[in-house]
PDB file of C-alpha atoms in Angstrom:
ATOM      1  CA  UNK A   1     -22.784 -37.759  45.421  1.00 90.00           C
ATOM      2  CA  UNK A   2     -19.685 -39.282  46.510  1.00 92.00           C
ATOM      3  CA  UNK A   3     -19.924 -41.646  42.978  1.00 92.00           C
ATOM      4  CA  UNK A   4     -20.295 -38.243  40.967  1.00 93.00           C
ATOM      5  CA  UNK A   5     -17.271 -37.040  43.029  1.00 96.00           C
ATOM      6  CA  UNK A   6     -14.687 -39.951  41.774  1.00 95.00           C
ATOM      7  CA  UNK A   7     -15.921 -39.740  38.203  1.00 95.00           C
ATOM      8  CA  UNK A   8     -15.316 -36.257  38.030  1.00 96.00           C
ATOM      9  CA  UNK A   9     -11.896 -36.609  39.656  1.00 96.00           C
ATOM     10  CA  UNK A  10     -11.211 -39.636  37.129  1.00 97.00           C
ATOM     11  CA  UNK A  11     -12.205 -37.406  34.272  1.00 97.00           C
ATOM     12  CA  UNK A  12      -9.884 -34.710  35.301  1.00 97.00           C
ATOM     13  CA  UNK A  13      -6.770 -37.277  35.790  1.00 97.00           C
ATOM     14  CA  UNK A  14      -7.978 -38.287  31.935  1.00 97.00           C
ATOM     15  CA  UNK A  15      -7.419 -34.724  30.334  1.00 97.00           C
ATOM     16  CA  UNK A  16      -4.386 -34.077  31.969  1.00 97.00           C
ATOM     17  CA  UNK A  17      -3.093 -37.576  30.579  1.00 97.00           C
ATOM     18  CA  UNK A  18      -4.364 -35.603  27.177  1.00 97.00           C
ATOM     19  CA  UNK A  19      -2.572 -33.109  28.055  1.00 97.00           C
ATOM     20  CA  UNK A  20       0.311 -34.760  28.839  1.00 96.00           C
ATOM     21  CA  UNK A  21       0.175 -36.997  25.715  1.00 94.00           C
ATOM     22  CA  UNK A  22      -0.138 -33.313  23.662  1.00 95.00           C
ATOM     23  CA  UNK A  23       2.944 -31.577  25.427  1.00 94.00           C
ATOM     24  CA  UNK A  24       4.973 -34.953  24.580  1.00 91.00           C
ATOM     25  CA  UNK A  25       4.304 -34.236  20.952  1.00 91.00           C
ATOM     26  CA  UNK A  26       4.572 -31.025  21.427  1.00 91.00           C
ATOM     27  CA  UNK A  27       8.511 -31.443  22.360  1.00 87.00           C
ATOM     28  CA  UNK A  28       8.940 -34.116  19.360  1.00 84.00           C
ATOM     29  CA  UNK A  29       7.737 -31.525  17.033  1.00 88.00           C
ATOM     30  CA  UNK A  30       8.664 -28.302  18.154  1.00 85.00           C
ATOM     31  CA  UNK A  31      11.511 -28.992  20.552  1.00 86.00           C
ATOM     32  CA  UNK A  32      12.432 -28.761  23.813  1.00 86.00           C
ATOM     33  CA  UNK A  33      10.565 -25.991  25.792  1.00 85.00           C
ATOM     34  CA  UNK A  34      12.774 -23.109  26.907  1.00 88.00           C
ATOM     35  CA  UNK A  35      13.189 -22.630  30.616  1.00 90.00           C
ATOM     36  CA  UNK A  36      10.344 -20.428  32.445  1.00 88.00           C
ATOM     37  CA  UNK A  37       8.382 -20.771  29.546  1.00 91.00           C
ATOM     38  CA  UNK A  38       4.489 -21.374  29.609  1.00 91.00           C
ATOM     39  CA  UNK A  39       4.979 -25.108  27.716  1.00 91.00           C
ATOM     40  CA  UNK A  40       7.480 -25.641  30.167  1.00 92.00           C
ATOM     41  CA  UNK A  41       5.362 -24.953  33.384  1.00 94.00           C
ATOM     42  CA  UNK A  42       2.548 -26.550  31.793  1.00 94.00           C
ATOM     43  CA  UNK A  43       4.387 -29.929  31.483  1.00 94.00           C
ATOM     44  CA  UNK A  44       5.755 -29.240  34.894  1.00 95.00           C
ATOM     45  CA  UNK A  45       2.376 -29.423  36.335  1.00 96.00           C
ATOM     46  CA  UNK A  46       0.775 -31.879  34.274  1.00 96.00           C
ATOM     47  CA  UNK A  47       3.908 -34.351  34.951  1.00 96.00           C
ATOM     48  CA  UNK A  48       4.120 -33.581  38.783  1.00 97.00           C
ATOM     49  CA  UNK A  49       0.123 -35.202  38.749  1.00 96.00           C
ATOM     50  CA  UNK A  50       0.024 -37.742  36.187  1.00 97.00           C
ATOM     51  CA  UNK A  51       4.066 -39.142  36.851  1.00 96.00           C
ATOM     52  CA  UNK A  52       2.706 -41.067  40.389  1.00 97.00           C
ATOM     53  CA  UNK A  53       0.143 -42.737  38.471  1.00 96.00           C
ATOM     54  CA  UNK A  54       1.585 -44.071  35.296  1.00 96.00           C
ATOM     55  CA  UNK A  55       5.474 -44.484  37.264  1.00 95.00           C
ATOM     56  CA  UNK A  56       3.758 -47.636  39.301  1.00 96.00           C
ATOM     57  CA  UNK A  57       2.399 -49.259  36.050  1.00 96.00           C
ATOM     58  CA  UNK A  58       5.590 -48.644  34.196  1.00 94.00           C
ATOM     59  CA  UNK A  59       7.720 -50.239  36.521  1.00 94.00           C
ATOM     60  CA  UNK A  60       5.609 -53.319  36.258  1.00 95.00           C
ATOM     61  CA  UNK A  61       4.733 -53.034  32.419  1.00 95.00           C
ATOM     62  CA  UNK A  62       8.025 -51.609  30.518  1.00 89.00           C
ATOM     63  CA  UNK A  63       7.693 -49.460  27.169  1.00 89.00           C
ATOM     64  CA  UNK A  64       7.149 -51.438  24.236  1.00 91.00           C
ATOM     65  CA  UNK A  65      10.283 -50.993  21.654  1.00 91.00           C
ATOM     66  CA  UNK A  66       9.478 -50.763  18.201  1.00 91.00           C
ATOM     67  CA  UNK A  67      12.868 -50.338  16.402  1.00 88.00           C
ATOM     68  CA  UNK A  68      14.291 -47.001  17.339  1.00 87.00           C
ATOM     69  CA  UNK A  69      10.789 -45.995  19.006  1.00 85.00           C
ATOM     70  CA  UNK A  70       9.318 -47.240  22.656  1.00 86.00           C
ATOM     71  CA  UNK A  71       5.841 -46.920  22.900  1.00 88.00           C
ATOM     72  CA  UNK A  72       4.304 -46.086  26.820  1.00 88.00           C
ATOM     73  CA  UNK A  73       2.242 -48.889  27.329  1.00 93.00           C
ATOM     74  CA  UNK A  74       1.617 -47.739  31.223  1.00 94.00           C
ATOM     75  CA  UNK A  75      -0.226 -44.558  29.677  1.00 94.00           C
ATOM     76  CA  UNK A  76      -2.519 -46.525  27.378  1.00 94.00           C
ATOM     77  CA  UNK A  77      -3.309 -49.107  30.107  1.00 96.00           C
ATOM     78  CA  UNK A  78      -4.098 -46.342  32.852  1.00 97.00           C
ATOM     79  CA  UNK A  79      -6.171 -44.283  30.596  1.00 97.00           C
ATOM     80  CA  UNK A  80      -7.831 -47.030  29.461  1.00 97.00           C
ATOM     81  CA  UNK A  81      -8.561 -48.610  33.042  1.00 97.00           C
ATOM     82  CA  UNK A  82     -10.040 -45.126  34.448  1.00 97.00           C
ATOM     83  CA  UNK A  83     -12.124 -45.116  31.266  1.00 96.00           C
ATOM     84  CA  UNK A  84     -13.344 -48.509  32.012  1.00 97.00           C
ATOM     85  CA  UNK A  85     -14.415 -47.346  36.234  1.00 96.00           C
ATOM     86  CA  UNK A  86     -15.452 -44.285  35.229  1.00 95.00           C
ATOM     87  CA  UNK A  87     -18.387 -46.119  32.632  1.00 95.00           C
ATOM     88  CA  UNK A  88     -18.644 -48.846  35.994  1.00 94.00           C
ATOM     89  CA  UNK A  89     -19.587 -45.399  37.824  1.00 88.00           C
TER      90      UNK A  89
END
């Protein structure tokens, strides 16, 4: 029960890292998102509950730069660890 529990919880933390990784694009494509605006509370929320996770593993593992691009190698490593317990679980 309490296993099921923590892999559900992981899975959740996973989308919203999809979701985060999706409103990222979102504001390389289409812009910033105007003030008040449904993108904009969206990211709000999905960056007030994935930023505690991936801010620990970024101060310890910096973006990658790749010319005039940096590449979030926190993001890849968390969502890649959780995938990792939640197939242990």
């Amino acid at each position: 029960m309490l296993l099921a529990l923590v892999g559900l919880v992981l899975l959740v933390v996973q989308f919203l890292l999809i979701a985060r990784a999706v409103l990222d694009w979102s504001v390389a494509l289409a812009g910033p998102a105007m003030p008040g605006s449904i993108r904009s509370r969206a990211m709000s929320a999905v960056y007030t509950v994935t930023e505690p996770i991936l801010a620990p593993v970024r101060r310890i593992v910096p973006p990658l730069r790749v010319g005039g691009v940096s590449i979030d190698l926190s993001f890849i490593l968390v969502f890649l660890a959780i995938g990792i317990l939640r197939a242990l679980i």
